[in-house]
Short mmCIF file of C-alpha atoms in Angstrom, two decimals:
data_model
loop_
_atom_site.label_atom_id
_atom_site.label_comp_id
_atom_site.label_asym_id
_atom_site.label_seq_id
_atom_site.Cartn_x
_atom_site.Cartn_y
_atom_site.Cartn_z
CA MET A 963 70.05 59.66 122.33
CA LEU A 964 70.17 56.20 120.76
CA CYS A 965 70.17 53.34 123.21
CA TRP A 966 71.08 49.77 122.31
CA SER A 967 67.67 48.55 123.45
CA PHE A 968 65.74 50.75 120.98
CA LYS A 969 64.46 49.15 117.75
CA LYS A 970 65.68 52.13 115.75
CA THR A 971 69.24 51.55 116.96
CA THR A 972 69.52 48.12 115.37
CA GLY A 973 67.89 49.23 112.13
CA ASN A 974 65.62 46.18 112.26
CA ALA A 975 61.93 46.81 113.00
CA THR A 976 61.33 43.18 114.03
CA LEU A 977 63.90 42.99 116.84
CA ASP A 978 64.18 45.03 120.01
CA VAL A 979 67.84 44.10 120.45
CA PRO A 980 70.19 41.86 118.47
CA ARG A 981 69.68 38.13 119.00
CA LEU A 982 72.22 35.55 120.03
CA MET A 983 75.14 35.41 117.55
CA SER A 984 74.02 38.51 115.60
CA ASN A 985 76.43 40.55 113.50
CA VAL A 986 76.05 44.18 114.59
CA VAL A 987 77.36 47.32 112.89
CA ILE A 988 77.21 50.77 114.48
CA PRO A 989 77.27 53.17 111.50
CA GLU A 990 79.44 56.27 111.15
CA ARG A 991 78.06 59.40 112.81
CA TRP A 992 75.93 57.29 115.22
CA THR A 993 76.50 57.35 118.98
CA VAL A 994 74.91 54.33 120.61
CA TYR A 995 74.67 53.91 124.38
CA LEU A 996 74.84 50.34 125.66
CA ASP A 997 72.04 50.39 128.24
CA CYS A 998 71.45 46.63 128.58
CA SER A 999 73.45 43.41 128.40
CA PRO A 1000 72.80 41.79 125.02
CA PRO A 1001 73.25 38.07 124.30
CA ILE A 1002 76.60 36.88 122.92
CA LEU A 1003 77.24 38.54 119.56
CA ASN A 1004 79.09 36.93 116.70
CA SER A 1005 80.62 40.25 115.67
CA LEU A 1006 80.44 43.92 116.56
CA VAL A 1007 81.84 46.52 114.17
CA VAL A 1008 82.00 50.08 115.49
CA LEU A 1009 82.25 52.73 112.78
CA GLY A 1010 80.58 55.37 114.98
CA LYS A 1011 80.65 55.47 118.79
CA LEU A 1012 79.64 52.89 121.39
CA TRP A 1013 79.48 54.14 124.97
CA PHE A 1014 78.49 52.18 128.07
CA LEU A 1015 75.62 53.77 130.00
CA THR A 1016 75.64 52.37 133.53
CA ASP A 1017 73.63 52.99 136.66
CA GLU A 1018 74.26 52.06 140.29
CA THR A 1019 72.50 48.68 140.15
CA GLU A 1020 73.01 46.93 136.81
CA HIS A 1021 76.29 45.39 135.66
CA LEU A 1022 76.61 45.82 131.90
CA ALA A 1023 78.19 42.87 130.13
CA LEU A 1024 79.08 42.82 126.45
CA HIS A 1025 79.98 39.38 125.06
CA ALA A 1026 81.19 38.92 121.48
CA HIS A 1027 83.37 36.68 119.36
CA THR A 1028 84.93 39.72 117.66
CA VAL A 1029 84.89 43.46 118.28
CA ASP A 1030 86.32 45.63 115.51
CA VAL A 1031 86.56 49.39 116.02
CA GLN A 1032 87.11 50.92 112.57
CA GLY A 1033 87.68 54.65 112.95
CA GLY A 1034 85.01 54.94 115.64
CA SER A 1035 85.27 54.76 119.40
CA PHE A 1036 84.41 52.22 122.09
CA GLN A 1037 84.15 53.81 125.51
CA MET A 1038 83.64 52.21 128.92
CA GLY A 1039 84.34 55.40 130.86
CA THR A 1040 87.05 58.04 130.66
CA GLU A 1041 89.82 59.29 132.90
CA GLU A 1042 87.62 62.28 133.75
CA GLU A 1043 84.46 60.17 134.17
CA PRO A 1044 85.45 56.59 135.04
CA LEU A 1045 82.93 53.85 135.64
CA GLU A 1046 82.79 54.04 139.41
CA THR A 1047 79.54 52.25 140.04
CA ALA A 1048 79.46 49.19 142.23
CA ALA A 1049 77.82 47.31 139.38
CA GLY A 1050 80.44 48.17 136.73
CA ALA A 1051 80.81 46.83 133.20
CA SER A 1052 82.73 44.13 131.36
CA LEU A 1053 83.74 43.08 127.87
CA THR A 1054 84.23 39.35 127.25
CA LEU A 1055 85.65 38.02 123.98
CA HIS A 1056 84.71 34.42 123.15
CA GLY A 1057 86.03 31.80 120.78
CA ASN A 1058 89.20 31.42 118.82
CA PHE A 1059 91.63 34.10 117.84
CA TYR A 1060 94.90 33.90 115.96
CA ARG A 1061 98.19 35.51 116.81
CA HIS A 1062 101.17 35.38 114.47
CA GLY A 1063 99.78 32.31 112.71
CA LYS A 1064 99.21 30.33 115.90
CA GLY A 1065 95.69 29.50 117.00
CA CYS A 1066 94.68 30.19 120.56
CA ASN A 1067 91.44 29.07 122.19
CA LYS A 1068 91.02 31.19 125.31
CA LEU A 1069 88.37 33.35 126.90
CA LYS A 1070 89.44 36.96 127.44
CA THR A 1071 87.62 39.25 129.88
CA PHE A 1072 88.30 42.94 130.42
CA ASN A 1073 86.75 44.66 133.45
#
């Protein structure tokens, strides 16, 4: 089991978890469990699987400027096993995004 907080997960022996504004890639064939709330990421690219691993006490929050799932999966619970903890989880997208050529500067949060 690879957890986000493990050094091996990030592929960087000098960091426990990605730092503020890091660019993170989850490689193909990897399943990574988000077990902590990292600082705001610049980008997150999911080629493998990213699953939220929650407990009853800690709210997991993932903040990023961009999240790009390319053939992998991003899972915050399923219909069969929803996130039913009181703490829960959230995904917040920061910064600018463009839609049909028009810029938009809004904060989007998905709970």
